[in-house]
mmCIF file of C-alpha atoms in Angstrom:
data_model
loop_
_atom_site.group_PDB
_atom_site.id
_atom_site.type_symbol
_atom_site.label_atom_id
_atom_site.label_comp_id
_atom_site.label_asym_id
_atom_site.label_seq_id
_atom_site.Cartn_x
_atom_site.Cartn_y
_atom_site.Cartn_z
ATOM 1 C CA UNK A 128 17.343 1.629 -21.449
ATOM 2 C CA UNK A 129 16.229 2.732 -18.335
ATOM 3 C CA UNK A 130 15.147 -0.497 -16.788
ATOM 4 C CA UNK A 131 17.633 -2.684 -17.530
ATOM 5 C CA UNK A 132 20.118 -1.081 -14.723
ATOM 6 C CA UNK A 133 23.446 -2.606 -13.455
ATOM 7 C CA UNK A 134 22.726 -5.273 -10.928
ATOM 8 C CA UNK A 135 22.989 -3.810 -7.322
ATOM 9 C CA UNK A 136 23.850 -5.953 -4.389
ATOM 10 C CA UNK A 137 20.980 -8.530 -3.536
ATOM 11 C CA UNK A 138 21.242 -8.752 -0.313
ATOM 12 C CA UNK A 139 18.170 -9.069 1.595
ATOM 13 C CA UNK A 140 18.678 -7.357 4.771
ATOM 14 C CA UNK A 141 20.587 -4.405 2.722
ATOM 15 C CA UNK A 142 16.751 -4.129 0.893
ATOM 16 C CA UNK A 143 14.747 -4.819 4.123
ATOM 17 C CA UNK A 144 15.469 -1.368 6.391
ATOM 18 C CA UNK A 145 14.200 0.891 3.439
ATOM 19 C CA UNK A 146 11.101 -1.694 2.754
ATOM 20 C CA UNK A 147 10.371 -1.506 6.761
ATOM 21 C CA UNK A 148 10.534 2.559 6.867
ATOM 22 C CA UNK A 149 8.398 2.956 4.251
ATOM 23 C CA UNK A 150 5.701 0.373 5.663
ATOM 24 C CA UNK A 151 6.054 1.942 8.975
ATOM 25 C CA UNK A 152 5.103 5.266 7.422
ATOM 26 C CA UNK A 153 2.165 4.213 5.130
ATOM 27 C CA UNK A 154 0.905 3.041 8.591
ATOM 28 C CA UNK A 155 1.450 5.991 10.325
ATOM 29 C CA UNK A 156 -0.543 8.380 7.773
ATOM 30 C CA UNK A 157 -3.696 6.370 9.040
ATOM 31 C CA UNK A 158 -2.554 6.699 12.354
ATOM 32 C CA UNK A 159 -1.643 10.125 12.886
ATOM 33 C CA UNK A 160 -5.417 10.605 11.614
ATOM 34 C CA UNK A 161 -6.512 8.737 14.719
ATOM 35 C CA UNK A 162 -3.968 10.669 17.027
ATOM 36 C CA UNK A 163 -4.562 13.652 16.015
ATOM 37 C CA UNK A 164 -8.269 13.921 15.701
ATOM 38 C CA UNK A 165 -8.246 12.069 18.924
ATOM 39 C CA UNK A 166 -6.966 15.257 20.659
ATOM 40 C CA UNK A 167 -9.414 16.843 19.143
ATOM 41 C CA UNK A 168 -12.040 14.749 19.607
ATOM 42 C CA UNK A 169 -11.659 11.721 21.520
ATOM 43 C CA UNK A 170 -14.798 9.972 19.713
ATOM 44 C CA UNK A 171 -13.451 10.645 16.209
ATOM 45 C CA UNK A 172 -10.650 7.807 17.367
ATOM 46 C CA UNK A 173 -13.421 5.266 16.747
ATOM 47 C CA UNK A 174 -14.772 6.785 13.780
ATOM 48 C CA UNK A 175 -12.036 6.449 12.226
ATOM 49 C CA UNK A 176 -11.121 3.082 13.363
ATOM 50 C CA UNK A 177 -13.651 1.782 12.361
ATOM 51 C CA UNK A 178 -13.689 3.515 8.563
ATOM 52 C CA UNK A 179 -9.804 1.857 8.520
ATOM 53 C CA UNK A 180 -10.920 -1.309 8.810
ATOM 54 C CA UNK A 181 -12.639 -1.075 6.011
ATOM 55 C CA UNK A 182 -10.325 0.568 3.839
ATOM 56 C CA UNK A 183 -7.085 -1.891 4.779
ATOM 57 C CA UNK A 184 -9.672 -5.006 3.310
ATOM 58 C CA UNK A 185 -9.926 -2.801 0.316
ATOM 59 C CA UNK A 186 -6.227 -1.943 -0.284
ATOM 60 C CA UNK A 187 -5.651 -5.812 -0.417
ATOM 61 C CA UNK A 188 -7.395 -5.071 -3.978
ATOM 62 C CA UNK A 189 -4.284 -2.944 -4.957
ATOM 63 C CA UNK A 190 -2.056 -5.585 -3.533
ATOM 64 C CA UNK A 191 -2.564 -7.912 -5.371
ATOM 65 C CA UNK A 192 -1.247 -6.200 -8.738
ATOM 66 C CA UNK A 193 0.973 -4.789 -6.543
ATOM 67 C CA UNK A 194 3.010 -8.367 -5.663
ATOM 68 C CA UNK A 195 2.641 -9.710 -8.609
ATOM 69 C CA UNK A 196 3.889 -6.541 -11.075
ATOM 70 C CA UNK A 197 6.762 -7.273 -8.214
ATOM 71 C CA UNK A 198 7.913 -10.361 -8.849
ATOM 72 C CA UNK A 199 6.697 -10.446 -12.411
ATOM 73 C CA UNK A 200 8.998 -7.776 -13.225
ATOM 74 C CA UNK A 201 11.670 -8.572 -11.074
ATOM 75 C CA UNK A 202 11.938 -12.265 -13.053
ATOM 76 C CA UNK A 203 11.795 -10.294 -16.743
ATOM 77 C CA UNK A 204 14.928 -7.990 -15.385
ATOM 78 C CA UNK A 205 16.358 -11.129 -14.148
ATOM 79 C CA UNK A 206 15.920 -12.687 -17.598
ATOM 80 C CA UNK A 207 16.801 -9.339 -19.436
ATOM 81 C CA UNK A 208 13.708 -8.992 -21.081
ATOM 82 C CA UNK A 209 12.766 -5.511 -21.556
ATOM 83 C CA UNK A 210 9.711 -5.573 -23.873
ATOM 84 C CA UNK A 211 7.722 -7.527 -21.225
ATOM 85 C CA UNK A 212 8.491 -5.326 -18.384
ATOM 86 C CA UNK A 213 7.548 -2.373 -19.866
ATOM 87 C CA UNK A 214 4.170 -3.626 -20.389
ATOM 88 C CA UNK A 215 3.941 -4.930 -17.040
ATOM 89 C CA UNK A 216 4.368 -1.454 -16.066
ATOM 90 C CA UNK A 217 1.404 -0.278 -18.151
ATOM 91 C CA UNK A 218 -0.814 -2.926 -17.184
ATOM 92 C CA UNK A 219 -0.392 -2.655 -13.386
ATOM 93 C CA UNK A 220 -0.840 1.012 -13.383
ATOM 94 C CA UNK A 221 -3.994 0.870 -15.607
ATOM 95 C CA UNK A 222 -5.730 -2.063 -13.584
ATOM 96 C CA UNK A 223 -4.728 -0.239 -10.188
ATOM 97 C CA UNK A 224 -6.001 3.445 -11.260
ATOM 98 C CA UNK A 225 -9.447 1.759 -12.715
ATOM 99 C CA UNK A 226 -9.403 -0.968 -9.752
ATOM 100 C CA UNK A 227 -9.377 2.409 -7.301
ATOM 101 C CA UNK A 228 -11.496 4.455 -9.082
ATOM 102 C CA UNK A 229 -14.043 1.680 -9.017
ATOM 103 C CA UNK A 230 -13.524 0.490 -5.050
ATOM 104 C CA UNK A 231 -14.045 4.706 -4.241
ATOM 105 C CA UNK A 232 -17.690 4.705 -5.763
ATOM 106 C CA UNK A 233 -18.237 1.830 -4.342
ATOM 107 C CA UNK A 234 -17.287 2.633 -0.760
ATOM 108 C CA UNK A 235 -19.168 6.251 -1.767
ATOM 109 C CA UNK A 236 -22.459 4.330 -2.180
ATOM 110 C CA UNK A 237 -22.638 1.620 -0.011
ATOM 111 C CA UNK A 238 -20.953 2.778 3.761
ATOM 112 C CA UNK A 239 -23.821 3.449 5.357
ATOM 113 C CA UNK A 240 -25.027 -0.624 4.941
ATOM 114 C CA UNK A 241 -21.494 -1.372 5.742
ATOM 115 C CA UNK A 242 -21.357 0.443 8.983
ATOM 116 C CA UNK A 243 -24.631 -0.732 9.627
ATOM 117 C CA UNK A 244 -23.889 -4.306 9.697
ATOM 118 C CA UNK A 245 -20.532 -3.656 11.415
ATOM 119 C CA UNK A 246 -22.990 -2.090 14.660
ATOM 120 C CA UNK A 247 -21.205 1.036 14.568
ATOM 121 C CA UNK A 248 -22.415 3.244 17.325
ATOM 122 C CA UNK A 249 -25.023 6.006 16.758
ATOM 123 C CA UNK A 250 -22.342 8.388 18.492
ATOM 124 C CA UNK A 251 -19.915 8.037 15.776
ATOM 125 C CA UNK A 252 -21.830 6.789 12.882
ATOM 126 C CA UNK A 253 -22.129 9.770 11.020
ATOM 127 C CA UNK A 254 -18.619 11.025 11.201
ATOM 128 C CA UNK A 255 -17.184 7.338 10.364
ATOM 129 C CA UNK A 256 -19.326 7.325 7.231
ATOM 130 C CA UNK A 257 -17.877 11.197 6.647
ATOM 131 C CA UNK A 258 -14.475 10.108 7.004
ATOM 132 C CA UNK A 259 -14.800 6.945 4.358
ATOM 133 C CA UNK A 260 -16.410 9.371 1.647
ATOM 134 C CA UNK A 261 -13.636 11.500 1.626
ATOM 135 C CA UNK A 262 -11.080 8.975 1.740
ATOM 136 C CA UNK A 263 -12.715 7.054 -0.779
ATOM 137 C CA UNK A 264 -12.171 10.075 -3.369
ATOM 138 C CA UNK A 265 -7.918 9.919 -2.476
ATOM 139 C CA UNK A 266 -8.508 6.149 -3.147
ATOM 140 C CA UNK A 267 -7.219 6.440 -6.629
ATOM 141 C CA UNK A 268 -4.224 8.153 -5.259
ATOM 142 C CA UNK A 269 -3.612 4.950 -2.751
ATOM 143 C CA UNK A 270 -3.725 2.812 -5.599
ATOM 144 C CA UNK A 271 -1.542 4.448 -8.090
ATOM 145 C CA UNK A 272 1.112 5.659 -5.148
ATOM 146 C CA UNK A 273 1.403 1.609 -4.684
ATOM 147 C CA UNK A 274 1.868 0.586 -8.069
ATOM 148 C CA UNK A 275 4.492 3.016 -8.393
ATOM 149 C CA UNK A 276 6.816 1.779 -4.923
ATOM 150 C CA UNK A 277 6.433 -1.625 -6.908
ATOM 151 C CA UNK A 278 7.954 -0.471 -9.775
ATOM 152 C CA UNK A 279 10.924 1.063 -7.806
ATOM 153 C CA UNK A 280 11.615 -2.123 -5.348
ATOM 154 C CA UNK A 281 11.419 -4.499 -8.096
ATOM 155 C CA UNK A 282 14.280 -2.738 -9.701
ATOM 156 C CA UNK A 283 15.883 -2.962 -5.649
ATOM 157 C CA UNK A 284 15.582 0.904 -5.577
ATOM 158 C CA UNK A 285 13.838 0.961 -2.183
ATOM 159 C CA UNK A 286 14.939 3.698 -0.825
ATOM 160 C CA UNK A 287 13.427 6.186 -3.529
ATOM 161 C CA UNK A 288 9.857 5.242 -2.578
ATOM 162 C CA UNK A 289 10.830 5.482 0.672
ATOM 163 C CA UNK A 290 11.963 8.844 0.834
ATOM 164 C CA UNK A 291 8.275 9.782 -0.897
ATOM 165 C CA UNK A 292 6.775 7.886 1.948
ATOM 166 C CA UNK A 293 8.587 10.294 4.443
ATOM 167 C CA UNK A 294 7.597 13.239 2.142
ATOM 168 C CA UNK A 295 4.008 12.032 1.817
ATOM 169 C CA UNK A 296 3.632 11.347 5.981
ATOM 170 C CA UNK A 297 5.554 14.898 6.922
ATOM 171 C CA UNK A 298 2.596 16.662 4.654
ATOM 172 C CA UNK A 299 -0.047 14.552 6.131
ATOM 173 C CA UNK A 300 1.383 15.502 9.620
ATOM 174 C CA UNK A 301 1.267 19.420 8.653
ATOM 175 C CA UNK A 302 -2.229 18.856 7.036
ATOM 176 C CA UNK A 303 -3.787 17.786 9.946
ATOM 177 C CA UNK A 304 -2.745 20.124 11.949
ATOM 178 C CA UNK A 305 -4.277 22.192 9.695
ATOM 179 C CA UNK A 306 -7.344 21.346 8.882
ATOM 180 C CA UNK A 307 -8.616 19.330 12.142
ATOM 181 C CA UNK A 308 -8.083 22.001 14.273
ATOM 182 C CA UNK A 309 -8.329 25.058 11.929
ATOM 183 C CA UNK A 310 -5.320 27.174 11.276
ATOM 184 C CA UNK A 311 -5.045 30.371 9.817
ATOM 185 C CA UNK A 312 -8.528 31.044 9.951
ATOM 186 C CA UNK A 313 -9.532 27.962 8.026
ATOM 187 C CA UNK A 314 -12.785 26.306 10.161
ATOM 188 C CA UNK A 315 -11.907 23.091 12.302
ATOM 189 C CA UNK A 316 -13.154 20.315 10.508
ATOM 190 C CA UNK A 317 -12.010 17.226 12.765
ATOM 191 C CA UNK A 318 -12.288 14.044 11.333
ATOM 192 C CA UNK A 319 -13.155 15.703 7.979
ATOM 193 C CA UNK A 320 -9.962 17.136 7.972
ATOM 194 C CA UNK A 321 -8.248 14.115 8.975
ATOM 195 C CA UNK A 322 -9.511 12.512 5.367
ATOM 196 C CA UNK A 323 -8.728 15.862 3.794
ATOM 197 C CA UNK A 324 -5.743 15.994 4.744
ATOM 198 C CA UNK A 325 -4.555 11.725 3.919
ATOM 199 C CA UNK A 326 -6.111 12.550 0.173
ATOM 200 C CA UNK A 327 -4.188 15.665 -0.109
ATOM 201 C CA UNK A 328 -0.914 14.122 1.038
ATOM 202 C CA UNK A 329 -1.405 10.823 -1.219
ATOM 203 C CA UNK A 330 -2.068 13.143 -4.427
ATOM 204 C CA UNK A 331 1.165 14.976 -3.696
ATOM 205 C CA UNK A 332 3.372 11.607 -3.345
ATOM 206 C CA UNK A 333 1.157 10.815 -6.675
ATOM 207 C CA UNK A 334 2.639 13.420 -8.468
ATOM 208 C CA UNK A 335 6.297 13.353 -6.789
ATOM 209 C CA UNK A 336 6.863 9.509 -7.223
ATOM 210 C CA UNK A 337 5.824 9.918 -10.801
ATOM 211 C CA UNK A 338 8.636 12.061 -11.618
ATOM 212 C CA UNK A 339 10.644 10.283 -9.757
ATOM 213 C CA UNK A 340 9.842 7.233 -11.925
ATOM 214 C CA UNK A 341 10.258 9.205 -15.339
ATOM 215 C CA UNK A 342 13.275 10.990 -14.293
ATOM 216 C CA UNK A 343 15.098 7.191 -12.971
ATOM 217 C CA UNK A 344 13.451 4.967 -15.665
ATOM 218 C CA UNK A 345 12.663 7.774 -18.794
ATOM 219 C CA UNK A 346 9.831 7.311 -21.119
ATOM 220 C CA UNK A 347 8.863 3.882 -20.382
ATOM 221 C CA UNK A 348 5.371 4.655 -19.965
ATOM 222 C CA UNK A 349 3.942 4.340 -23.325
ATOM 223 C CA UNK A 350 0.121 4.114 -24.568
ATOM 224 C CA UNK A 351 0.866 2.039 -27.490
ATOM 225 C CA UNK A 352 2.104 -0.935 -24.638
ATOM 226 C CA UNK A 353 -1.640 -1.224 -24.365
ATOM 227 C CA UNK A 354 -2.746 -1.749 -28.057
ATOM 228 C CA UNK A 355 -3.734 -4.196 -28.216
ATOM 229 C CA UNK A 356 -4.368 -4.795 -24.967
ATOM 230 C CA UNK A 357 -2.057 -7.403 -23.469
ATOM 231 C CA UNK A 358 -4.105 -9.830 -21.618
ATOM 232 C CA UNK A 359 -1.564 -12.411 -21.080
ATOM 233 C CA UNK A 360 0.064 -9.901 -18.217
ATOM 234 C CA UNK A 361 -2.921 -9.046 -16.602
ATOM 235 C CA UNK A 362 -3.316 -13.141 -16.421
ATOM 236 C CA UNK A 363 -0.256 -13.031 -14.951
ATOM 237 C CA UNK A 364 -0.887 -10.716 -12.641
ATOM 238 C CA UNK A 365 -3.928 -12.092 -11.091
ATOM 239 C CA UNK A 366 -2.774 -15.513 -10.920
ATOM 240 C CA UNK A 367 0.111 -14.569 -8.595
ATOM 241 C CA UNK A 368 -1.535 -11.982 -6.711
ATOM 242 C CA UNK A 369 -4.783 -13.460 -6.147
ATOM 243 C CA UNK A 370 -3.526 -16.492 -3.934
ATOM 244 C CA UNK A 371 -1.359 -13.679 -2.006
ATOM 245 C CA UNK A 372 -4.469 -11.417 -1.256
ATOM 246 C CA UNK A 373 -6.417 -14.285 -0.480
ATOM 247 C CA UNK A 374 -3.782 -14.703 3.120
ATOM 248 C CA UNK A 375 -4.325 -10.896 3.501
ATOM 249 C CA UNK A 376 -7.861 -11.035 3.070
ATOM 250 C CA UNK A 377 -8.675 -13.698 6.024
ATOM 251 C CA UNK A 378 -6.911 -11.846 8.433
ATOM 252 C CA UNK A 379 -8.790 -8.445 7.648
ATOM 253 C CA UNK A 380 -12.017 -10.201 7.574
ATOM 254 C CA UNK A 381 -10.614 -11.760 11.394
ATOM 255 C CA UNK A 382 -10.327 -7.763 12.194
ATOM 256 C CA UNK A 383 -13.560 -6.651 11.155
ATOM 257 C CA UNK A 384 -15.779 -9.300 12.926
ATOM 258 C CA UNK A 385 -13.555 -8.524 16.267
ATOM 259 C CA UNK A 386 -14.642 -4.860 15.504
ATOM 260 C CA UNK A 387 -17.766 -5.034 15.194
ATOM 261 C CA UNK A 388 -17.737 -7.263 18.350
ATOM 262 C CA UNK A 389 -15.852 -4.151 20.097
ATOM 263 C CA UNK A 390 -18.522 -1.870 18.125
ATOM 264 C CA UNK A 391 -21.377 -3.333 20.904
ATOM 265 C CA UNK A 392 -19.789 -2.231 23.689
ATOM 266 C CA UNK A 393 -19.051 1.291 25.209
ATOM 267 C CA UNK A 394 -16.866 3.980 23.082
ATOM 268 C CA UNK A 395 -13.457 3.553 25.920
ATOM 269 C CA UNK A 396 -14.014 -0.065 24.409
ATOM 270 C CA UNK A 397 -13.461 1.014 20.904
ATOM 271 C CA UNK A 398 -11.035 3.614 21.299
ATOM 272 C CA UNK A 399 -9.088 1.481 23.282
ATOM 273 C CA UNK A 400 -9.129 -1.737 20.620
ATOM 274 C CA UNK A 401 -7.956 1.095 17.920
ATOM 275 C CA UNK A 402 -4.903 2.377 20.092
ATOM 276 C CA UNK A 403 -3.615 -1.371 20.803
ATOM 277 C CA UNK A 404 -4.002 -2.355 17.077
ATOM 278 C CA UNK A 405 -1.344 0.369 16.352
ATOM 279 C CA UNK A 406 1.063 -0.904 18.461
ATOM 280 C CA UNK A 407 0.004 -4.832 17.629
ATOM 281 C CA UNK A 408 0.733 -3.923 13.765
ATOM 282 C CA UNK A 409 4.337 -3.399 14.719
ATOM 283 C CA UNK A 410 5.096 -6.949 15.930
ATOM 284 C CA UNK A 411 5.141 -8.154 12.347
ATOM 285 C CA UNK A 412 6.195 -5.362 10.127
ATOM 286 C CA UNK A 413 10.124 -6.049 10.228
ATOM 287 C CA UNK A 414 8.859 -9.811 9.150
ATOM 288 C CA UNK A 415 7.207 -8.773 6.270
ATOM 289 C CA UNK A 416 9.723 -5.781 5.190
ATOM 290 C CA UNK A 417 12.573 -9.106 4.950
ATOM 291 C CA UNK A 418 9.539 -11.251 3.017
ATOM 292 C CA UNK A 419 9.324 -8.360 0.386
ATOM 293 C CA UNK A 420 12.440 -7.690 -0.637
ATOM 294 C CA UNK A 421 12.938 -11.254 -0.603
ATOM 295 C CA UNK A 422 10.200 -12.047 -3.466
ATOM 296 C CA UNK A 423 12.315 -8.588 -5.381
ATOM 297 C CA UNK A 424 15.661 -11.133 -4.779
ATOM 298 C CA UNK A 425 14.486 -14.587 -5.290
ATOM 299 C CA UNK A 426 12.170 -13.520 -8.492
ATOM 300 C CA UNK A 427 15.375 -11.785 -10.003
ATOM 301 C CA UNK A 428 17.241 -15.451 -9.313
ATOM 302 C CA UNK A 429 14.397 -16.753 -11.257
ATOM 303 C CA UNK A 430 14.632 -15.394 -13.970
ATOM 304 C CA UNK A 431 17.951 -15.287 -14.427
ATOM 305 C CA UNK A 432 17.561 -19.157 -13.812
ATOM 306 C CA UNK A 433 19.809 -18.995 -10.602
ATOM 307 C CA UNK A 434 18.295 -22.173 -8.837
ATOM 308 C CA UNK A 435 20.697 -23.317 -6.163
ATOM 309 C CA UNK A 436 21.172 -19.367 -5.395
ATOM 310 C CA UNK A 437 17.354 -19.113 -5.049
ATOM 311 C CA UNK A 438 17.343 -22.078 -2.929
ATOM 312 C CA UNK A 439 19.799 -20.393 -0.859
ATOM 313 C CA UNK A 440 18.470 -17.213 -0.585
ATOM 314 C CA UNK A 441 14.543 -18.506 0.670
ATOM 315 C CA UNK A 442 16.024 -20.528 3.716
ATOM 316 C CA UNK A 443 17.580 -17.581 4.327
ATOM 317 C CA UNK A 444 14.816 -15.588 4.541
ATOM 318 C CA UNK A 445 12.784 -18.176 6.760
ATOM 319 C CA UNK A 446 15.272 -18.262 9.088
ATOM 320 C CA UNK A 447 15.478 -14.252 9.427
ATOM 321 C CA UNK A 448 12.189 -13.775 9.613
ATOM 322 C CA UNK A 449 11.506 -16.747 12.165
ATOM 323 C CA UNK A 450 13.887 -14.837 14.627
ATOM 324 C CA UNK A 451 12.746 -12.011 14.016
#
């Protein structure tokens, strides 16, 4: 009963603002690690450049169920079918939580090779394989706190997720200054603190967009949506998001090999390549806010069979983001 909600206004640029915030914060939790710590400690900046790297190739994993449960649920709201997107829901949040589980141990076991090929300095070696650990453990949280925002935009309730977003990136904010410093008597832990304090913030927004979901959508979440185990979705799933994380994927593999190229020079060189890609991140972000709530739109057309609105609605789009 809970899913099926009275259509809202679809228009795009009404959907984009909220989509755009929320982006623009889940950016600046990494970032404010860098700031921060670099105040600190101005080699941590390249520690922990060089760690994000890493972890933004990873989080195209949790993408790609991520755009698809999107648009996969968007079309069975369109079409009014509830039974599917319920399970979609169960699906997506299983593969994501075992998908980030899985990527953490990973990432746990295998940073130091990583790092190694990647010609991280000696300088900041230690502290960027440090960092990655303890991010790697909040991974999970990442994941899950993804899944979740898809759930919300497909049913166009973006700003929800994105007042979590500006809960989640005010407690990583106070963490830090917490723990990378060392407040009330706690020891400074620097970059450690930094990860501390993104896996702390992440399981928070964990728990608060959870009951955000049961308290907007009820009981939806069910075990027996998993018995058996529908395998059809999870098709599904993968055969839309796998082409989209396979765009995402070049360009972070483009970012790593200029970073390890960066990585042979002196630490200014580094620092300074992390501070710029802040800023560069922001010249597309409004782009791809409109191209997400446009796939929430044009998927709901879809289902709902709406072709010559559809139509409509992705020239739209193209032309918005073009100017843009």
């Amino acid at each position: 009963r809970g899913v099926l909600r009275p259509k809202r206004e679809n228009s795009i640029l009404s959907l984009t603002w909220p989509i755009f915030i929320e982006l623009l914060l889940q950016m600046l939790v990494g970032n404010a690690d860098q700031i921060m710590v670099g105040w600190y400690d101005p080699n941590g900046v390249g520690a922990i450049g060089n760690a994000n790297q890493i972890t933004n190739l990873l989080l195209i994993v949790f993408s790609v169920v991520c755009t698809a449960a999107t648009i996969l649920i968007s079309q069975y709201i369109g079409a009014e079918d509830t039974r599917r997107v319920n399970e979609t829901y169960a699906v997506s949040l299983l593969a994501n939580g075992v998908f980030g589980l899985v990527i953490g141990v990973l990432l746990t076991a295998l940073c130091g090779p990583i790092f190694s090929l990647m010609h991280v300095p000696e300088e900041i070696f230690a502290d960027t394989c440090r960092y990655i650990r303890i991010i790697s453990a909040g991974l999970v949280f990442q994941a899950v706190f993804l899944t979740f925002t898809a759930f919300f935009r497909s049913s166009q309730m973006m700003k929800e997720s994105m007042l979590i977003s500006v809960t989640v990136n005010l407690l990583n904010t106070a963490g830090n200054a917490v723990f990378i410093n060392g407040a009330f008597g706690l020891p400074a832990l620097g970059v450690a603190g930094a990860a501390l304090s993104s896996d702390l913030s992440r399981g928070a927004g964990v728990v608060l967009i959870a009951l955000l979901f049961r308290r907007r959508f009820g009981p939806v979440l069910r075990l027996e949506l998993l018995r058996p185990f529908p395998w059809e979705q999870l098709r599904r799933l993968l055969r839309i998001g796998l082409p989209t994380g396979g765009e995402s994927l070049s360009y972070d593999l483009s970012q790593i090999c200029i970073q390890s190229a960066c990585n042979r020079f002196a630490l200014f060189v580094i620092n300074t390549r992390v501070y710029a890609n802040m800023f560069a991140m922001l010249s597309y972000m409004f782009a791809s806010a409109i191209s997400q709530a446009a796939q929430v739109v044009v998927a709901r057309l879809m289902g709902a069979e709406n072709i010559p609105e559809t139509r409509r609605r992705v020239k739209q789009t193209l032309l918005s983001a073009v100017s843009i």
